[in-house]
Amino acid sequence: MKYKQFKTREKNRELADMVSVAIERSGEPVKAIAADSGVKASSIYATLTGDRQIPAATMRSFSKTNVIAAACMALQGTGLFRLFQYRKSDRHIMARVEELKIYDGIADDAMNALPSLLFNKNSYDDLTEDDKKTLIQTAEKLADRMNVTLNLLMELDVRYNLHLMEIFEEKKNTVSSVPTVNF
């Protein structure tokens, strides 16, 4: 019996393709990744054909392979394609950077409208139908920017062998150096 996490064959195939790319870009053979993740190689091959998911018990160890693998596990766990999907466009670093600049501008424009839109509106009941529509559109633009950012991180990680997952894991208990805004 085939295991289907997502409702459409295309979505199952997209996840399998991402797992394939994560493995390919890791430079490790499937057997080595399977051994590191504590599963049989046949489990990985079944994932690559879309017959099954990466087993839940090994998701964490597989996600340490690279940022693409981590995005696979986030996608598999949540089904949020808009946030975690692997963009099948030009993977050149400069293309990734330029795309992020474009999406940054779009998301920033949408965010800049929020202060006046949300002024004196503290709950859902305070919003007009147009306000709700604008907030949803803004959230979609922010999600798109997050996906483009994640795809840039994916490419930086695998192209330059940065081992970002190890770095992110090491810093999981530290606060970012990004300044916070106090109101």
Short mmCIF file of C-alpha atoms in Angstrom, two decimals:
data_model
loop_
_atom_site.label_atom_id
_atom_site.label_comp_id
_atom_site.label_asym_id
_atom_site.label_seq_id
_atom_site.Cartn_x
_atom_site.Cartn_y
_atom_site.Cartn_z
CA MET A 1 0.00 0.00 0.00
CA LYS A 2 1.35 3.42 -0.89
CA TYR A 3 1.50 6.05 1.81
CA LYS A 4 0.24 9.44 0.68
CA GLN A 5 0.75 12.41 2.92
CA PHE A 6 -0.59 14.99 0.51
CA LYS A 7 -3.84 14.95 -1.40
CA THR A 8 -2.35 15.28 -4.86
CA ARG A 9 0.22 13.16 -6.64
CA GLU A 10 2.04 16.36 -7.67
CA LYS A 11 2.59 17.40 -4.05
CA ASN A 12 3.85 13.92 -3.13
CA ARG A 13 6.21 14.04 -6.11
CA GLU A 14 7.41 17.52 -5.14
CA LEU A 15 8.38 16.30 -1.66
CA ALA A 16 10.12 13.24 -3.14
CA ASP A 17 12.01 15.52 -5.55
CA MET A 18 13.13 17.72 -2.65
CA VAL A 19 14.41 14.70 -0.73
CA SER A 20 16.27 13.61 -3.87
CA VAL A 21 17.88 17.04 -4.25
CA ALA A 22 18.83 17.12 -0.55
CA ILE A 23 20.55 13.75 -0.87
CA GLU A 24 22.20 14.58 -4.20
CA ARG A 25 23.51 17.93 -2.96
CA SER A 26 24.83 16.38 0.28
CA GLY A 27 27.45 14.47 -1.70
CA GLU A 28 26.78 11.38 0.41
CA PRO A 29 25.44 8.09 -0.97
CA VAL A 30 21.94 7.03 0.03
CA LYS A 31 23.33 4.16 2.11
CA ALA A 32 25.48 6.54 4.18
CA ILE A 33 22.58 8.91 4.79
CA ALA A 34 20.36 5.97 5.72
CA ALA A 35 22.98 4.68 8.17
CA ASP A 36 23.46 8.15 9.70
CA SER A 37 19.68 8.51 10.02
CA GLY A 38 19.18 5.05 11.47
CA VAL A 39 16.98 3.65 8.67
CA LYS A 40 17.38 1.11 5.92
CA ALA A 41 18.40 2.41 2.52
CA SER A 42 15.17 0.90 1.17
CA SER A 43 13.23 3.42 3.30
CA ILE A 44 15.07 6.27 1.62
CA TYR A 45 14.52 4.78 -1.84
CA ALA A 46 10.80 4.37 -1.04
CA THR A 47 10.71 8.06 -0.14
CA LEU A 48 12.39 8.96 -3.43
CA THR A 49 9.67 7.16 -5.38
CA GLY A 50 6.90 8.79 -3.35
CA ASP A 51 5.85 5.48 -1.78
CA ARG A 52 6.43 6.68 1.77
CA GLN A 53 7.66 9.54 3.91
CA ILE A 54 10.94 9.78 5.72
CA PRO A 55 10.13 7.91 8.94
CA ALA A 56 9.23 10.25 11.80
CA ALA A 57 11.90 8.78 14.07
CA THR A 58 14.62 9.82 11.62
CA MET A 59 13.33 13.20 10.52
CA ARG A 60 15.56 15.11 12.92
CA SER A 61 18.76 13.33 11.93
CA PHE A 62 17.95 13.58 8.20
CA SER A 63 17.21 17.30 8.58
CA LYS A 64 20.81 17.84 9.73
CA THR A 65 22.06 16.76 6.28
CA ASN A 66 21.65 20.28 4.84
CA VAL A 67 19.13 23.13 4.72
CA ILE A 68 17.27 21.45 1.84
CA ALA A 69 16.77 18.32 3.96
CA ALA A 70 15.57 20.47 6.87
CA ALA A 71 13.05 22.15 4.57
CA CYS A 72 11.92 18.68 3.40
CA MET A 73 11.20 17.67 6.95
CA ALA A 74 9.39 20.94 7.68
CA LEU A 75 7.34 20.47 4.52
CA GLN A 76 6.61 16.83 5.32
CA GLY A 77 5.59 17.72 8.88
CA THR A 78 3.41 20.72 8.05
CA GLY A 79 2.38 20.49 4.40
CA LEU A 80 3.08 24.22 4.05
CA PHE A 81 4.37 24.27 0.49
CA ARG A 82 4.24 28.04 0.26
CA LEU A 83 6.85 28.33 3.03
CA PHE A 84 9.08 25.30 2.54
CA GLN A 85 9.00 24.26 -1.11
CA TYR A 86 12.14 24.01 -3.20
CA ARG A 87 11.90 26.61 -5.95
CA LYS A 88 12.57 25.00 -9.32
CA SER A 89 14.04 28.08 -10.91
CA ASP A 90 17.58 29.24 -11.62
CA ARG A 91 19.71 28.02 -8.67
CA HIS A 92 22.66 30.31 -9.38
CA ILE A 93 23.50 32.31 -6.27
CA MET A 94 23.10 35.66 -8.00
CA ALA A 95 19.67 34.62 -9.31
CA ARG A 96 18.68 33.66 -5.75
CA VAL A 97 19.95 37.03 -4.43
CA GLU A 98 18.18 39.03 -7.15
CA GLU A 99 14.94 37.13 -6.58
CA LEU A 100 15.17 37.87 -2.86
CA LYS A 101 15.67 41.57 -3.57
CA ILE A 102 12.49 41.56 -5.67
CA TYR A 103 10.46 39.73 -3.02
CA ASP A 104 11.91 41.95 -0.28
CA GLY A 105 10.62 45.01 -2.10
CA ILE A 106 7.17 43.51 -2.59
CA ALA A 107 6.91 42.38 1.05
CA ASP A 108 8.29 45.67 2.38
CA ASP A 109 5.74 47.67 0.38
CA ALA A 110 2.95 45.52 1.79
CA MET A 111 4.28 45.84 5.35
CA ASN A 112 4.63 49.60 5.09
CA ALA A 113 0.86 49.86 4.62
CA LEU A 114 0.14 47.97 7.85
CA PRO A 115 0.57 50.77 10.44
CA SER A 116 -2.14 52.96 8.92
CA LEU A 117 -4.32 49.95 8.10
CA LEU A 118 -4.19 48.61 11.66
CA PHE A 119 -4.35 51.94 13.51
CA ASN A 120 -6.92 51.63 16.34
CA LYS A 121 -7.83 48.09 15.29
CA ASN A 122 -7.10 45.59 18.02
CA SER A 123 -9.05 42.51 17.00
CA TYR A 124 -10.62 40.67 14.10
CA ASP A 125 -13.95 42.38 14.82
CA ASP A 126 -12.36 45.80 14.26
CA LEU A 127 -11.36 44.95 10.68
CA THR A 128 -13.40 45.71 7.58
CA GLU A 129 -13.63 43.14 4.79
CA ASP A 130 -11.10 45.16 2.80
CA ASP A 131 -8.76 45.23 5.83
CA LYS A 132 -8.98 41.43 6.12
CA LYS A 133 -8.26 41.00 2.42
CA THR A 134 -5.26 43.33 2.64
CA LEU A 135 -3.88 41.52 5.71
CA ILE A 136 -4.17 38.15 3.99
CA GLN A 137 -2.44 39.50 0.88
CA THR A 138 0.33 40.94 3.08
CA ALA A 139 0.74 37.62 4.87
CA GLU A 140 1.01 35.85 1.50
CA LYS A 141 3.72 38.27 0.36
CA LEU A 142 5.62 37.77 3.62
CA ALA A 143 5.35 33.97 3.24
CA ASP A 144 6.66 34.21 -0.33
CA ARG A 145 9.62 36.26 0.88
CA MET A 146 10.29 33.69 3.60
CA ASN A 147 10.35 30.93 0.98
CA VAL A 148 12.72 32.86 -1.27
CA THR A 149 14.98 33.54 1.73
CA LEU A 150 14.95 29.86 2.67
CA ASN A 151 15.85 28.92 -0.90
CA LEU A 152 18.82 31.30 -0.82
CA LEU A 153 19.96 29.66 2.43
CA MET A 154 19.55 26.24 0.80
CA GLU A 155 21.75 27.21 -2.10
CA LEU A 156 24.40 28.97 0.01
CA ASP A 157 24.60 25.93 2.27
CA VAL A 158 25.08 23.29 -0.40
CA ARG A 159 27.05 25.31 -2.94
CA TYR A 160 29.66 26.52 -0.44
CA ASN A 161 29.47 23.55 1.92
CA LEU A 162 28.73 25.84 4.88
CA HIS A 163 27.18 23.18 7.13
CA LEU A 164 24.56 25.72 8.18
CA MET A 165 22.48 23.13 10.01
CA GLU A 166 25.39 22.51 12.40
CA ILE A 167 25.82 26.25 12.89
CA PHE A 168 22.08 26.79 13.44
CA GLU A 169 21.99 23.85 15.87
CA GLU A 170 24.93 25.25 17.86
CA LYS A 171 23.26 28.64 18.14
CA LYS A 172 19.80 27.37 19.03
CA ASN A 173 20.05 28.65 22.59
CA THR A 174 21.57 32.03 21.78
CA VAL A 175 19.78 35.25 20.99
CA SER A 176 20.41 36.72 17.59
CA SER A 177 22.48 39.87 17.33
CA VAL A 178 19.63 41.55 15.42
CA PRO A 179 18.38 44.50 17.44
CA THR A 180 14.85 44.37 18.76
CA VAL A 181 12.36 47.20 18.75
CA ASN A 182 10.86 48.25 22.06
CA PHE A 183 7.63 50.20 22.08
#
